[in-house]
Amino acid sequence: MRAKSAFTTGFLSWVAVAGLVAASNGSAAEVHTTAKFEGVKANSGTATHGRSGNGDTLTWSDDFKIPETPAPHWQVVDTKGNVYLLNRLAIKGDKQNRTITLPSYVHDVAKVQIWCAYAETLLGEAPFAKPIQTASGERMRNDMKADSGMKADGMAMSR
């Protein structure tokens, strides 16, 4: 009876540890942090990219300070140089858009910028060490691979 209880306890402990290791490895693979923001008005903190399911998010760090300008916004730049103006940092009242979800039309992100939409001025930016590919970018890349595979099969059938 004691041996069975010890075996059960040991087995459950092993399952719990394996689950924690798997969970920590899964989430660590999906988190990327930029360098520190540098610019005219935004000089503190970083932004972190995270993924949950098919959604990509950006979150500013605890030491980030919202620049005192009329309309600071999130803005991202992709690897092709396309710029996407996103959500305002501070919204009505004391609310803040500390975390935003990237739209599906953003396929990768090379750097995160803080942009004043009122003055149309770059306040600061923070690059990722290596561009990150969003979930929509990965889907697009996989679809392109699948399409190119079908063309090859189609060519083989026409011979």
Short mmCIF file of N, CA and C in Angstrom, two decimals:
data_model
loop_
_atom_site.label_atom_id
_atom_site.label_comp_id
_atom_site.label_asym_id
_atom_site.label_seq_id
_atom_site.Cartn_x
_atom_site.Cartn_y
_atom_site.Cartn_z
N MET A 1 0.82 -1.19 0.00
CA MET A 1 0.00 0.00 0.00
C MET A 1 0.86 1.25 0.00
N ARG A 2 1.92 1.26 0.86
CA ARG A 2 2.83 2.40 0.93
C ARG A 2 3.58 2.57 -0.38
N ALA A 3 4.00 1.47 -0.96
CA ALA A 3 4.74 1.53 -2.22
C ALA A 3 3.87 2.11 -3.33
N LYS A 4 2.61 1.71 -3.34
CA LYS A 4 1.69 2.23 -4.36
C LYS A 4 1.48 3.74 -4.17
N SER A 5 1.35 4.18 -2.93
CA SER A 5 1.16 5.60 -2.64
C SER A 5 2.40 6.40 -3.03
N ALA A 6 3.58 5.88 -2.72
CA ALA A 6 4.82 6.57 -3.08
C ALA A 6 4.97 6.64 -4.59
N PHE A 7 4.60 5.52 -5.27
CA PHE A 7 4.68 5.53 -6.74
C PHE A 7 3.72 6.57 -7.32
N THR A 8 2.51 6.64 -6.82
CA THR A 8 1.52 7.60 -7.31
C THR A 8 2.00 9.03 -7.08
N THR A 9 2.52 9.31 -5.89
CA THR A 9 3.01 10.65 -5.58
C THR A 9 4.18 11.01 -6.49
N GLY A 10 5.11 10.08 -6.68
CA GLY A 10 6.26 10.33 -7.55
C GLY A 10 5.84 10.56 -8.99
N PHE A 11 4.89 9.76 -9.47
CA PHE A 11 4.43 9.89 -10.84
C PHE A 11 3.74 11.24 -11.06
N LEU A 12 2.88 11.63 -10.12
CA LEU A 12 2.19 12.92 -10.24
C LEU A 12 3.18 14.07 -10.18
N SER A 13 4.21 13.96 -9.35
CA SER A 13 5.23 15.01 -9.30
C SER A 13 5.95 15.13 -10.63
N TRP A 14 6.26 13.98 -11.22
CA TRP A 14 6.96 13.98 -12.51
C TRP A 14 6.09 14.64 -13.59
N VAL A 15 4.79 14.32 -13.60
CA VAL A 15 3.87 14.91 -14.58
C VAL A 15 3.79 16.42 -14.39
N ALA A 16 3.74 16.87 -13.14
CA ALA A 16 3.65 18.31 -12.87
C ALA A 16 4.91 19.03 -13.34
N VAL A 17 6.08 18.45 -13.08
CA VAL A 17 7.34 19.07 -13.50
C VAL A 17 7.42 19.09 -15.02
N ALA A 18 7.05 18.01 -15.67
CA ALA A 18 7.09 17.96 -17.14
C ALA A 18 6.16 19.02 -17.74
N GLY A 19 5.00 19.20 -17.14
CA GLY A 19 4.06 20.22 -17.62
C GLY A 19 4.62 21.62 -17.46
N LEU A 20 5.26 21.89 -16.33
CA LEU A 20 5.85 23.21 -16.12
C LEU A 20 6.99 23.48 -17.10
N VAL A 21 7.80 22.48 -17.34
CA VAL A 21 8.91 22.66 -18.30
C VAL A 21 8.36 22.91 -19.69
N ALA A 22 7.36 22.15 -20.09
CA ALA A 22 6.76 22.34 -21.42
C ALA A 22 6.13 23.72 -21.54
N ALA A 23 5.44 24.15 -20.50
CA ALA A 23 4.79 25.47 -20.54
C ALA A 23 5.81 26.59 -20.60
N SER A 24 6.88 26.47 -19.83
CA SER A 24 7.88 27.54 -19.83
C SER A 24 8.62 27.59 -21.16
N ASN A 25 8.89 26.44 -21.77
CA ASN A 25 9.56 26.45 -23.07
C ASN A 25 8.65 27.01 -24.15
N GLY A 26 7.37 26.70 -24.09
CA GLY A 26 6.43 27.19 -25.09
C GLY A 26 6.27 28.69 -25.05
N SER A 27 6.18 29.27 -23.86
CA SER A 27 5.99 30.71 -23.79
C SER A 27 7.29 31.46 -24.05
N ALA A 28 8.43 30.89 -23.65
CA ALA A 28 9.69 31.58 -23.87
C ALA A 28 10.00 31.71 -25.35
N ALA A 29 9.56 30.77 -26.15
CA ALA A 29 9.85 30.81 -27.57
C ALA A 29 9.06 31.90 -28.27
N GLU A 30 8.00 32.40 -27.68
CA GLU A 30 7.11 33.35 -28.33
C GLU A 30 7.27 34.77 -27.79
N VAL A 31 8.27 35.06 -26.98
CA VAL A 31 8.44 36.39 -26.41
C VAL A 31 9.74 37.01 -26.92
N HIS A 32 9.62 38.24 -27.42
CA HIS A 32 10.78 38.98 -27.91
C HIS A 32 10.72 40.39 -27.35
N THR A 33 11.88 40.92 -26.96
CA THR A 33 11.94 42.26 -26.38
C THR A 33 12.84 43.16 -27.22
N THR A 34 12.41 44.39 -27.40
CA THR A 34 13.20 45.36 -28.17
C THR A 34 14.35 45.89 -27.34
N ALA A 35 15.21 46.64 -27.98
CA ALA A 35 16.19 47.43 -27.26
C ALA A 35 15.44 48.58 -26.57
N LYS A 36 16.12 49.37 -25.81
CA LYS A 36 15.50 50.51 -25.11
C LYS A 36 15.06 51.57 -26.13
N PHE A 37 13.92 52.20 -25.85
CA PHE A 37 13.45 53.30 -26.71
C PHE A 37 14.45 54.44 -26.65
N GLU A 38 14.76 54.98 -27.82
CA GLU A 38 15.64 56.14 -27.89
C GLU A 38 15.06 57.13 -28.89
N GLY A 39 15.07 58.39 -28.49
CA GLY A 39 14.53 59.41 -29.37
C GLY A 39 14.41 60.75 -28.69
N VAL A 40 13.66 61.64 -29.30
CA VAL A 40 13.52 63.00 -28.80
C VAL A 40 12.76 63.05 -27.47
N LYS A 41 11.66 62.30 -27.38
CA LYS A 41 10.81 62.35 -26.18
C LYS A 41 10.65 61.00 -25.49
N ALA A 42 10.84 59.92 -26.21
CA ALA A 42 10.68 58.58 -25.61
C ALA A 42 12.06 57.96 -25.44
N ASN A 43 12.52 57.92 -24.19
CA ASN A 43 13.87 57.44 -23.90
C ASN A 43 13.91 56.43 -22.77
N SER A 44 12.84 55.77 -22.52
CA SER A 44 12.86 54.80 -21.43
C SER A 44 12.02 53.60 -21.82
N GLY A 45 12.35 52.47 -21.21
CA GLY A 45 11.57 51.26 -21.38
C GLY A 45 11.80 50.54 -22.69
N THR A 46 11.14 49.42 -22.80
CA THR A 46 11.23 48.57 -23.99
C THR A 46 9.82 48.13 -24.37
N ALA A 47 9.70 47.44 -25.49
CA ALA A 47 8.43 46.82 -25.88
C ALA A 47 8.67 45.32 -26.01
N THR A 48 7.69 44.55 -25.62
CA THR A 48 7.79 43.10 -25.69
C THR A 48 6.72 42.55 -26.62
N HIS A 49 7.14 41.69 -27.52
CA HIS A 49 6.22 41.01 -28.42
C HIS A 49 5.84 39.67 -27.80
N GLY A 50 4.58 39.35 -27.83
CA GLY A 50 4.11 38.06 -27.35
C GLY A 50 3.08 37.51 -28.31
N ARG A 51 2.87 36.21 -28.24
CA ARG A 51 1.87 35.58 -29.10
C ARG A 51 0.99 34.68 -28.26
N SER A 52 -0.29 34.80 -28.50
CA SER A 52 -1.26 33.93 -27.86
C SER A 52 -2.18 33.42 -28.95
N GLY A 53 -2.04 32.15 -29.28
CA GLY A 53 -2.83 31.59 -30.37
C GLY A 53 -2.44 32.21 -31.69
N ASN A 54 -3.38 32.81 -32.37
CA ASN A 54 -3.12 33.45 -33.66
C ASN A 54 -2.95 34.96 -33.53
N GLY A 55 -2.86 35.47 -32.32
CA GLY A 55 -2.74 36.91 -32.11
C GLY A 55 -1.37 37.31 -31.60
N ASP A 56 -0.85 38.43 -32.11
CA ASP A 56 0.43 38.96 -31.67
C ASP A 56 0.16 40.25 -30.90
N THR A 57 0.89 40.43 -29.81
CA THR A 57 0.70 41.62 -29.00
C THR A 57 2.03 42.33 -28.77
N LEU A 58 1.93 43.61 -28.48
CA LEU A 58 3.06 44.41 -28.03
C LEU A 58 2.68 45.01 -26.69
N THR A 59 3.63 44.98 -25.75
CA THR A 59 3.40 45.53 -24.42
C THR A 59 4.61 46.35 -24.03
N TRP A 60 4.39 47.56 -23.50
CA TRP A 60 5.54 48.33 -23.05
C TRP A 60 5.91 47.89 -21.63
N SER A 61 7.18 48.08 -21.30
CA SER A 61 7.71 47.64 -20.01
C SER A 61 7.27 48.59 -18.90
N ASP A 62 7.47 48.16 -17.67
CA ASP A 62 7.06 48.96 -16.50
C ASP A 62 7.80 50.28 -16.41
N ASP A 63 9.03 50.33 -16.91
CA ASP A 63 9.81 51.57 -16.81
C ASP A 63 9.58 52.53 -17.98
N PHE A 64 8.68 52.19 -18.89
CA PHE A 64 8.36 53.08 -20.01
C PHE A 64 7.51 54.25 -19.50
N LYS A 65 7.83 55.45 -19.96
CA LYS A 65 7.04 56.64 -19.61
C LYS A 65 6.40 57.18 -20.88
N ILE A 66 5.10 57.41 -20.82
CA ILE A 66 4.40 57.99 -21.96
C ILE A 66 4.89 59.42 -22.15
N PRO A 67 5.39 59.77 -23.35
CA PRO A 67 5.86 61.14 -23.58
C PRO A 67 4.73 62.15 -23.41
N GLU A 68 5.07 63.29 -22.89
CA GLU A 68 4.07 64.35 -22.69
C GLU A 68 3.91 65.14 -23.98
N THR A 69 3.17 64.56 -24.89
CA THR A 69 2.84 65.18 -26.17
C THR A 69 1.35 64.99 -26.40
N PRO A 70 0.75 65.74 -27.33
CA PRO A 70 -0.71 65.69 -27.50
C PRO A 70 -1.28 64.33 -27.91
N ALA A 71 -0.58 63.57 -28.75
CA ALA A 71 -1.20 62.34 -29.26
C ALA A 71 -0.15 61.25 -29.55
N PRO A 72 0.50 60.74 -28.49
CA PRO A 72 1.48 59.67 -28.74
C PRO A 72 0.78 58.36 -29.11
N HIS A 73 1.31 57.70 -30.12
CA HIS A 73 0.73 56.45 -30.63
C HIS A 73 1.79 55.37 -30.75
N TRP A 74 1.31 54.12 -30.74
CA TRP A 74 2.13 52.99 -31.13
C TRP A 74 2.30 53.06 -32.65
N GLN A 75 3.47 52.71 -33.13
CA GLN A 75 3.70 52.62 -34.57
C GLN A 75 4.74 51.52 -34.77
N VAL A 76 4.57 50.70 -35.80
CA VAL A 76 5.56 49.66 -36.08
C VAL A 76 6.05 49.81 -37.52
N VAL A 77 7.28 49.36 -37.74
CA VAL A 77 7.88 49.37 -39.07
C VAL A 77 8.26 47.94 -39.40
N ASP A 78 7.88 47.48 -40.60
CA ASP A 78 8.21 46.11 -40.99
C ASP A 78 9.55 46.08 -41.72
N THR A 79 9.96 44.90 -42.15
CA THR A 79 11.26 44.74 -42.80
C THR A 79 11.33 45.37 -44.18
N LYS A 80 10.18 45.67 -44.78
CA LYS A 80 10.15 46.32 -46.09
C LYS A 80 10.10 47.84 -45.97
N GLY A 81 10.05 48.34 -44.74
CA GLY A 81 10.00 49.78 -44.52
C GLY A 81 8.59 50.33 -44.45
N ASN A 82 7.59 49.47 -44.51
CA ASN A 82 6.20 49.93 -44.37
C ASN A 82 5.96 50.34 -42.92
N VAL A 83 5.25 51.45 -42.75
CA VAL A 83 4.99 51.99 -41.41
C VAL A 83 3.50 51.85 -41.12
N TYR A 84 3.17 51.35 -39.94
CA TYR A 84 1.77 51.15 -39.55
C TYR A 84 1.49 51.93 -38.27
N LEU A 85 0.67 52.95 -38.39
CA LEU A 85 0.24 53.72 -37.22
C LEU A 85 -0.85 52.93 -36.51
N LEU A 86 -0.65 52.69 -35.23
CA LEU A 86 -1.59 51.84 -34.48
C LEU A 86 -2.28 52.65 -33.38
N ASN A 87 -2.51 52.05 -32.25
CA ASN A 87 -3.32 52.65 -31.20
C ASN A 87 -2.61 53.81 -30.49
N ARG A 88 -3.44 54.68 -29.94
CA ARG A 88 -2.95 55.77 -29.11
C ARG A 88 -2.48 55.17 -27.77
N LEU A 89 -1.41 55.73 -27.18
CA LEU A 89 -0.89 55.19 -25.92
C LEU A 89 -1.84 55.47 -24.76
N ALA A 90 -2.27 56.71 -24.62
CA ALA A 90 -3.18 57.09 -23.54
C ALA A 90 -4.56 57.34 -24.15
N ILE A 91 -5.56 56.79 -23.49
CA ILE A 91 -6.92 56.99 -24.00
C ILE A 91 -7.72 57.73 -22.95
N LYS A 92 -8.97 57.89 -23.17
CA LYS A 92 -9.83 58.71 -22.31
C LYS A 92 -9.62 58.42 -20.83
N GLY A 93 -9.56 59.49 -20.05
CA GLY A 93 -9.35 59.34 -18.62
C GLY A 93 -7.92 58.95 -18.32
N ASP A 94 -7.76 58.07 -17.35
CA ASP A 94 -6.43 57.60 -16.99
C ASP A 94 -6.08 56.27 -17.66
N LYS A 95 -6.90 55.84 -18.59
CA LYS A 95 -6.68 54.54 -19.22
C LYS A 95 -5.52 54.62 -20.20
N GLN A 96 -4.85 53.48 -20.37
CA GLN A 96 -3.71 53.41 -21.27
C GLN A 96 -3.80 52.14 -22.11
N ASN A 97 -3.30 52.22 -23.31
CA ASN A 97 -3.17 51.04 -24.17
C ASN A 97 -1.77 50.46 -23.97
N ARG A 98 -1.55 49.92 -22.80
CA ARG A 98 -0.25 49.35 -22.46
C ARG A 98 0.06 48.14 -23.34
N THR A 99 -0.94 47.36 -23.66
CA THR A 99 -0.80 46.21 -24.54
C THR A 99 -1.74 46.39 -25.71
N ILE A 100 -1.22 46.18 -26.92
CA ILE A 100 -2.07 46.26 -28.11
C ILE A 100 -1.92 44.96 -28.90
N THR A 101 -2.94 44.65 -29.69
CA THR A 101 -2.90 43.50 -30.58
C THR A 101 -2.54 43.98 -31.97
N LEU A 102 -1.54 43.35 -32.57
CA LEU A 102 -1.14 43.74 -33.92
C LEU A 102 -2.20 43.30 -34.92
N PRO A 103 -2.56 44.16 -35.87
CA PRO A 103 -3.53 43.78 -36.89
C PRO A 103 -2.96 42.68 -37.79
N SER A 104 -3.83 41.92 -38.40
CA SER A 104 -3.39 40.78 -39.23
C SER A 104 -2.65 41.21 -40.49
N TYR A 105 -2.80 42.48 -40.91
CA TYR A 105 -2.09 42.92 -42.10
C TYR A 105 -0.63 43.27 -41.82
N VAL A 106 -0.21 43.23 -40.57
CA VAL A 106 1.21 43.41 -40.22
C VAL A 106 1.84 42.02 -40.18
N HIS A 107 2.73 41.73 -41.14
CA HIS A 107 3.29 40.38 -41.26
C HIS A 107 4.63 40.22 -40.54
N ASP A 108 5.34 41.30 -40.30
CA ASP A 108 6.55 41.24 -39.49
C ASP A 108 6.81 42.61 -38.88
N VAL A 109 7.66 42.64 -37.87
CA VAL A 109 7.98 43.90 -37.19
C VAL A 109 9.49 43.98 -36.99
N ALA A 110 10.09 45.03 -37.52
CA ALA A 110 11.52 45.25 -37.34
C ALA A 110 11.78 46.17 -36.15
N LYS A 111 10.91 47.19 -36.00
CA LYS A 111 11.07 48.09 -34.86
C LYS A 111 9.74 48.69 -34.45
N VAL A 112 9.72 49.12 -33.21
CA VAL A 112 8.53 49.75 -32.63
C VAL A 112 8.86 51.21 -32.43
N GLN A 113 7.92 52.08 -32.81
CA GLN A 113 8.13 53.51 -32.68
C GLN A 113 7.02 54.13 -31.84
N ILE A 114 7.35 55.25 -31.22
CA ILE A 114 6.35 56.08 -30.55
C ILE A 114 6.23 57.33 -31.41
N TRP A 115 5.01 57.58 -31.91
CA TRP A 115 4.76 58.62 -32.90
C TRP A 115 3.72 59.60 -32.36
N CYS A 116 3.99 60.87 -32.50
CA CYS A 116 2.99 61.87 -32.12
C CYS A 116 2.16 62.17 -33.36
N ALA A 117 0.90 61.75 -33.36
CA ALA A 117 0.04 61.94 -34.52
C ALA A 117 -0.36 63.41 -34.68
N TYR A 118 -0.34 64.17 -33.61
CA TYR A 118 -0.71 65.59 -33.69
C TYR A 118 0.40 66.39 -34.38
N ALA A 119 1.64 66.23 -33.92
CA ALA A 119 2.76 66.97 -34.49
C ALA A 119 3.42 66.24 -35.65
N GLU A 120 2.97 65.00 -35.89
CA GLU A 120 3.56 64.15 -36.94
C GLU A 120 5.07 64.08 -36.78
N THR A 121 5.46 63.66 -35.58
CA THR A 121 6.88 63.61 -35.21
C THR A 121 7.20 62.27 -34.56
N LEU A 122 8.35 61.74 -34.91
CA LEU A 122 8.84 60.53 -34.26
C LEU A 122 9.39 60.90 -32.89
N LEU A 123 8.86 60.27 -31.85
CA LEU A 123 9.27 60.58 -30.49
C LEU A 123 10.37 59.66 -29.98
N GLY A 124 10.41 58.45 -30.52
CA GLY A 124 11.42 57.47 -30.12
C GLY A 124 11.16 56.14 -30.81
N GLU A 125 12.19 55.32 -30.87
CA GLU A 125 12.01 54.01 -31.48
C GLU A 125 12.91 52.99 -30.80
N ALA A 126 12.51 51.73 -30.95
CA ALA A 126 13.24 50.62 -30.35
C ALA A 126 13.21 49.45 -31.32
N PRO A 127 14.37 49.03 -31.82
CA PRO A 127 14.40 47.90 -32.75
C PRO A 127 14.45 46.55 -32.03
N PHE A 128 13.95 45.54 -32.70
CA PHE A 128 14.17 44.17 -32.23
C PHE A 128 15.56 43.75 -32.70
N ALA A 129 16.23 42.90 -31.98
CA ALA A 129 17.55 42.40 -32.38
C ALA A 129 17.46 41.73 -33.74
N LYS A 130 16.35 41.08 -33.97
CA LYS A 130 16.10 40.39 -35.24
C LYS A 130 14.62 40.58 -35.52
N PRO A 131 14.22 40.91 -36.75
CA PRO A 131 12.79 41.12 -37.01
C PRO A 131 11.95 39.92 -36.58
N ILE A 132 10.76 40.21 -36.07
CA ILE A 132 9.86 39.13 -35.66
C ILE A 132 8.81 38.93 -36.72
N GLN A 133 8.43 37.71 -36.94
CA GLN A 133 7.38 37.41 -37.89
C GLN A 133 6.10 37.16 -37.10
N THR A 134 5.03 37.81 -37.50
CA THR A 134 3.77 37.65 -36.80
C THR A 134 3.09 36.35 -37.25
N ALA A 135 2.04 35.99 -36.56
CA ALA A 135 1.30 34.77 -36.92
C ALA A 135 0.74 34.88 -38.33
N SER A 136 0.25 36.07 -38.70
CA SER A 136 -0.29 36.23 -40.05
C SER A 136 0.83 36.13 -41.09
N GLY A 137 2.03 36.60 -40.75
CA GLY A 137 3.16 36.48 -41.65
C GLY A 137 3.57 35.02 -41.84
N GLU A 138 3.51 34.25 -40.76
CA GLU A 138 3.84 32.83 -40.87
C GLU A 138 2.80 32.10 -41.71
N ARG A 139 1.52 32.45 -41.52
CA ARG A 139 0.47 31.81 -42.33
C ARG A 139 0.66 32.13 -43.80
N MET A 140 0.98 33.40 -44.09
CA MET A 140 1.19 33.81 -45.48
C MET A 140 2.37 33.05 -46.09
N ARG A 141 3.45 32.92 -45.33
CA ARG A 141 4.64 32.20 -45.83
C ARG A 141 4.30 30.73 -46.06
N ASN A 142 3.55 30.11 -45.14
CA ASN A 142 3.17 28.71 -45.32
C ASN A 142 2.24 28.52 -46.51
N ASP A 143 1.33 29.48 -46.72
CA ASP A 143 0.43 29.39 -47.87
C ASP A 143 1.21 29.50 -49.18
N MET A 144 2.23 30.37 -49.18
CA MET A 144 3.04 30.52 -50.40
C MET A 144 3.81 29.24 -50.69
N LYS A 145 4.31 28.58 -49.64
CA LYS A 145 5.01 27.31 -49.83
C LYS A 145 4.06 26.25 -50.35
N ALA A 146 2.85 26.22 -49.80
CA ALA A 146 1.86 25.24 -50.24
C ALA A 146 1.48 25.49 -51.69
N ASP A 147 1.30 26.76 -52.07
CA ASP A 147 0.95 27.08 -53.45
C ASP A 147 2.06 26.67 -54.41
N SER A 148 3.31 26.93 -54.03
CA SER A 148 4.41 26.57 -54.92
C SER A 148 4.52 25.06 -55.02
N GLY A 149 4.16 24.31 -53.97
CA GLY A 149 4.16 22.85 -54.04
C GLY A 149 3.09 22.33 -54.97
N MET A 150 1.93 22.98 -54.98
CA MET A 150 0.84 22.55 -55.87
C MET A 150 1.20 22.80 -57.32
N LYS A 151 1.88 23.90 -57.59
CA LYS A 151 2.28 24.18 -58.97
C LYS A 151 3.24 23.10 -59.47
N ALA A 152 4.16 22.70 -58.58
CA ALA A 152 5.10 21.68 -58.98
C ALA A 152 4.38 20.37 -59.25
N ASP A 153 3.38 20.04 -58.40
CA ASP A 153 2.62 18.82 -58.64
C ASP A 153 1.83 18.92 -59.93
N GLY A 154 1.26 20.10 -60.18
CA GLY A 154 0.48 20.29 -61.40
C GLY A 154 1.34 20.12 -62.64
N MET A 155 2.55 20.63 -62.57
CA MET A 155 3.46 20.49 -63.70
C MET A 155 3.81 19.03 -63.92
N ALA A 156 3.97 18.31 -62.81
CA ALA A 156 4.33 16.90 -62.94
C ALA A 156 3.21 16.12 -63.58
N MET A 157 1.96 16.51 -63.27
CA MET A 157 0.82 15.77 -63.82
C MET A 157 0.63 16.08 -65.30
N SER A 158 1.04 17.25 -65.75
CA SER A 158 0.78 17.59 -67.14
C SER A 158 1.77 16.94 -68.10
N ARG A 159 2.81 16.37 -67.58
CA ARG A 159 3.82 15.75 -68.46
C ARG A 159 3.34 14.47 -69.05
#
